[in-house]
């Protein structure tokens, strides 16, 4: 499975962006999909995930109520709707896929996209 993330860019604080992750080389129906981010000088961290078993979603506490993850099986895409952005959300955002359910661990995601940069200005 190859993942391609897109949709990043500059945005002002309080604004919104929608990131998309398109998969090729295989369907997403048996995978757990996640979004991670890595700010400059910091470690990569979990943002949100969508578990294929029942469609259960998980969010990092820092984005709950502001970000929404969704998936489109027909289009083989996973999206991350980001609202009320703050400068602390500035990072490279990565989509990832794995077969371990309910996981926030980077190690459990075996397929990664190239990342898309989100820059939030105050």
PDB file of C-alpha atoms in Angstrom:
ATOM      1  CA  UNK A   1       0.000   0.000   0.000  1.00  0.00           C
ATOM      2  CA  UNK A   2       1.284   3.418  -0.969  1.00  0.00           C
ATOM      3  CA  UNK A   3      -0.076   6.497   0.757  1.00  0.00           C
ATOM      4  CA  UNK A   4      -0.106  10.034  -0.596  1.00  0.00           C
ATOM      5  CA  UNK A   5      -0.973  12.897   1.727  1.00  0.00           C
ATOM      6  CA  UNK A   6      -2.085  16.293   0.499  1.00  0.00           C
ATOM      7  CA  UNK A   7      -3.906  19.415   1.577  1.00  0.00           C
ATOM      8  CA  UNK A   8      -1.348  21.103   3.782  1.00  0.00           C
ATOM      9  CA  UNK A   9      -0.385  24.735   3.505  1.00  0.00           C
ATOM     10  CA  UNK A  10      -0.320  28.019   5.364  1.00  0.00           C
ATOM     11  CA  UNK A  11      -3.326  29.083   7.404  1.00  0.00           C
ATOM     12  CA  UNK A  12      -4.019  31.715  10.028  1.00  0.00           C
ATOM     13  CA  UNK A  13      -4.862  30.852  13.598  1.00  0.00           C
ATOM     14  CA  UNK A  14      -8.530  29.983  13.934  1.00  0.00           C
ATOM     15  CA  UNK A  15      -8.706  28.781  10.372  1.00  0.00           C
ATOM     16  CA  UNK A  16      -9.368  25.349   8.906  1.00  0.00           C
ATOM     17  CA  UNK A  17      -7.690  22.867   6.604  1.00  0.00           C
ATOM     18  CA  UNK A  18      -8.647  19.486   5.248  1.00  0.00           C
ATOM     19  CA  UNK A  19      -5.941  16.922   4.691  1.00  0.00           C
ATOM     20  CA  UNK A  20      -6.457  13.921   2.452  1.00  0.00           C
ATOM     21  CA  UNK A  21      -4.619  10.639   2.198  1.00  0.00           C
ATOM     22  CA  UNK A  22      -5.070   8.563  -0.906  1.00  0.00           C
ATOM     23  CA  UNK A  23      -4.080   4.917  -0.961  1.00  0.00           C
ATOM     24  CA  UNK A  24      -2.948   2.921  -3.943  1.00  0.00           C
ATOM     25  CA  UNK A  25      -1.808  -0.617  -4.347  1.00  0.00           C
ATOM     26  CA  UNK A  26      -4.556  -2.055  -2.212  1.00  0.00           C
ATOM     27  CA  UNK A  27      -7.866  -1.338  -0.433  1.00  0.00           C
ATOM     28  CA  UNK A  28      -8.114   0.265   2.984  1.00  0.00           C
ATOM     29  CA  UNK A  29     -10.901  -1.952   4.203  1.00  0.00           C
ATOM     30  CA  UNK A  30      -8.652  -4.186   6.328  1.00  0.00           C
ATOM     31  CA  UNK A  31      -6.392  -1.468   7.695  1.00  0.00           C
ATOM     32  CA  UNK A  32      -6.313   0.817  10.663  1.00  0.00           C
ATOM     33  CA  UNK A  33      -5.667   4.330   9.389  1.00  0.00           C
ATOM     34  CA  UNK A  34      -3.977   7.064  11.328  1.00  0.00           C
ATOM     35  CA  UNK A  35      -2.698  10.608  11.155  1.00  0.00           C
ATOM     36  CA  UNK A  36       0.478  11.638  12.931  1.00  0.00           C
ATOM     37  CA  UNK A  37       2.371  14.898  13.024  1.00  0.00           C
ATOM     38  CA  UNK A  38       5.884  16.048  13.674  1.00  0.00           C
ATOM     39  CA  UNK A  39       6.653  19.583  14.685  1.00  0.00           C
ATOM     40  CA  UNK A  40      10.146  21.044  14.169  1.00  0.00           C
ATOM     41  CA  UNK A  41      12.558  19.607  16.694  1.00  0.00           C
ATOM     42  CA  UNK A  42       9.967  17.305  18.196  1.00  0.00           C
ATOM     43  CA  UNK A  43       9.104  13.650  17.968  1.00  0.00           C
ATOM     44  CA  UNK A  44       6.351  12.375  15.756  1.00  0.00           C
ATOM     45  CA  UNK A  45       3.079  12.129  17.654  1.00  0.00           C
ATOM     46  CA  UNK A  46      -0.306  10.530  17.226  1.00  0.00           C
ATOM     47  CA  UNK A  47      -3.163  12.743  16.072  1.00  0.00           C
ATOM     48  CA  UNK A  48      -6.113  10.553  15.127  1.00  0.00           C
ATOM     49  CA  UNK A  49      -7.002   7.104  13.883  1.00  0.00           C
ATOM     50  CA  UNK A  50      -9.889   5.254  12.334  1.00  0.00           C
ATOM     51  CA  UNK A  51     -10.192   1.573  13.222  1.00  0.00           C
ATOM     52  CA  UNK A  52     -11.701  -0.570  10.511  1.00  0.00           C
ATOM     53  CA  UNK A  53     -13.374  -2.850  13.079  1.00  0.00           C
ATOM     54  CA  UNK A  54     -16.554  -0.900  13.618  1.00  0.00           C
ATOM     55  CA  UNK A  55     -15.133   2.417  12.513  1.00  0.00           C
ATOM     56  CA  UNK A  56     -14.034   3.481  15.981  1.00  0.00           C
ATOM     57  CA  UNK A  57     -12.060   6.702  15.999  1.00  0.00           C
ATOM     58  CA  UNK A  58      -9.462   7.930  18.449  1.00  0.00           C
ATOM     59  CA  UNK A  59      -8.010  11.389  18.903  1.00  0.00           C
ATOM     60  CA  UNK A  60      -5.125  12.887  20.764  1.00  0.00           C
ATOM     61  CA  UNK A  61      -6.354  15.053  23.631  1.00  0.00           C
ATOM     62  CA  UNK A  62      -4.793  18.099  22.005  1.00  0.00           C
ATOM     63  CA  UNK A  63      -7.057  17.872  18.948  1.00  0.00           C
ATOM     64  CA  UNK A  64     -10.308  16.519  20.383  1.00  0.00           C
ATOM     65  CA  UNK A  65     -13.251  18.651  19.387  1.00  0.00           C
ATOM     66  CA  UNK A  66     -11.263  20.393  16.654  1.00  0.00           C
ATOM     67  CA  UNK A  67     -10.138  17.621  14.300  1.00  0.00           C
ATOM     68  CA  UNK A  68     -12.273  14.990  12.596  1.00  0.00           C
ATOM     69  CA  UNK A  69     -10.971  11.893  10.851  1.00  0.00           C
ATOM     70  CA  UNK A  70     -13.075  10.164   8.241  1.00  0.00           C
ATOM     71  CA  UNK A  71     -12.635   7.655   5.497  1.00  0.00           C
ATOM     72  CA  UNK A  72     -14.158   6.936   2.124  1.00  0.00           C
ATOM     73  CA  UNK A  73     -13.908   3.270   1.250  1.00  0.00           C
ATOM     74  CA  UNK A  74     -15.022   3.792  -2.315  1.00  0.00           C
ATOM     75  CA  UNK A  75     -12.375   6.426  -2.975  1.00  0.00           C
ATOM     76  CA  UNK A  76      -9.675   4.752  -0.856  1.00  0.00           C
ATOM     77  CA  UNK A  77      -9.078   7.984   1.030  1.00  0.00           C
ATOM     78  CA  UNK A  78      -8.784   9.074   4.621  1.00  0.00           C
ATOM     79  CA  UNK A  79      -9.335  12.715   5.494  1.00  0.00           C
ATOM     80  CA  UNK A  80      -8.500  14.879   8.461  1.00  0.00           C
ATOM     81  CA  UNK A  81     -10.664  17.939   8.896  1.00  0.00           C
ATOM     82  CA  UNK A  82      -8.862  20.445  11.096  1.00  0.00           C
ATOM     83  CA  UNK A  83     -10.706  23.393  12.594  1.00  0.00           C
ATOM     84  CA  UNK A  84      -9.780  26.208  14.945  1.00  0.00           C
ATOM     85  CA  UNK A  85      -6.117  25.739  14.190  1.00  0.00           C
ATOM     86  CA  UNK A  86      -3.466  27.239  16.413  1.00  0.00           C
ATOM     87  CA  UNK A  87       0.273  27.796  15.914  1.00  0.00           C
ATOM     88  CA  UNK A  88       0.841  24.731  18.100  1.00  0.00           C
ATOM     89  CA  UNK A  89      -0.662  22.648  15.283  1.00  0.00           C
ATOM     90  CA  UNK A  90       2.158  23.606  12.941  1.00  0.00           C
ATOM     91  CA  UNK A  91       3.827  20.382  11.832  1.00  0.00           C
ATOM     92  CA  UNK A  92       4.342  17.947   9.014  1.00  0.00           C
ATOM     93  CA  UNK A  93       1.307  15.684   8.990  1.00  0.00           C
ATOM     94  CA  UNK A  94       1.658  12.057   7.965  1.00  0.00           C
ATOM     95  CA  UNK A  95      -0.971   9.494   7.152  1.00  0.00           C
ATOM     96  CA  UNK A  96      -0.234   5.914   8.019  1.00  0.00           C
ATOM     97  CA  UNK A  97      -1.771   2.474   7.846  1.00  0.00           C
ATOM     98  CA  UNK A  98      -1.375  -0.685   9.875  1.00  0.00           C
ATOM     99  CA  UNK A  99      -3.177  -3.793  11.030  1.00  0.00           C
ATOM    100  CA  UNK A 100      -3.079  -3.254  14.800  1.00  0.00           C
ATOM    101  CA  UNK A 101      -6.377  -1.926  16.039  1.00  0.00           C
ATOM    102  CA  UNK A 102      -6.758   0.781  18.665  1.00  0.00           C
ATOM    103  CA  UNK A 103      -3.145   1.767  18.319  1.00  0.00           C
ATOM    104  CA  UNK A 104      -1.518   5.141  18.827  1.00  0.00           C
ATOM    105  CA  UNK A 105       1.963   3.686  18.460  1.00  0.00           C
ATOM    106  CA  UNK A 106       4.103   4.619  15.491  1.00  0.00           C
ATOM    107  CA  UNK A 107       5.567   1.107  15.486  1.00  0.00           C
ATOM    108  CA  UNK A 108       2.170  -0.418  14.690  1.00  0.00           C
ATOM    109  CA  UNK A 109       1.801   1.522  11.454  1.00  0.00           C
ATOM    110  CA  UNK A 110       3.763  -0.123   8.644  1.00  0.00           C
ATOM    111  CA  UNK A 111       2.812   2.083   5.722  1.00  0.00           C
ATOM    112  CA  UNK A 112       3.505   5.819   5.672  1.00  0.00           C
ATOM    113  CA  UNK A 113       2.825   8.677   3.321  1.00  0.00           C
ATOM    114  CA  UNK A 114       5.398  11.358   2.590  1.00  0.00           C
ATOM    115  CA  UNK A 115       3.878  14.029   4.808  1.00  0.00           C
ATOM    116  CA  UNK A 116       2.273  17.373   4.146  1.00  0.00           C
ATOM    117  CA  UNK A 117       3.266  20.585   5.909  1.00  0.00           C
ATOM    118  CA  UNK A 118       0.742  22.625   7.845  1.00  0.00           C
ATOM    119  CA  UNK A 119       1.862  26.070   8.977  1.00  0.00           C
ATOM    120  CA  UNK A 120      -0.404  28.039  11.292  1.00  0.00           C
ATOM    121  CA  UNK A 121       0.434  31.685  11.815  1.00  0.00           C
ATOM    122  CA  UNK A 122      -0.780  33.800  14.704  1.00  0.00           C
TER     123      UNK A 122
END
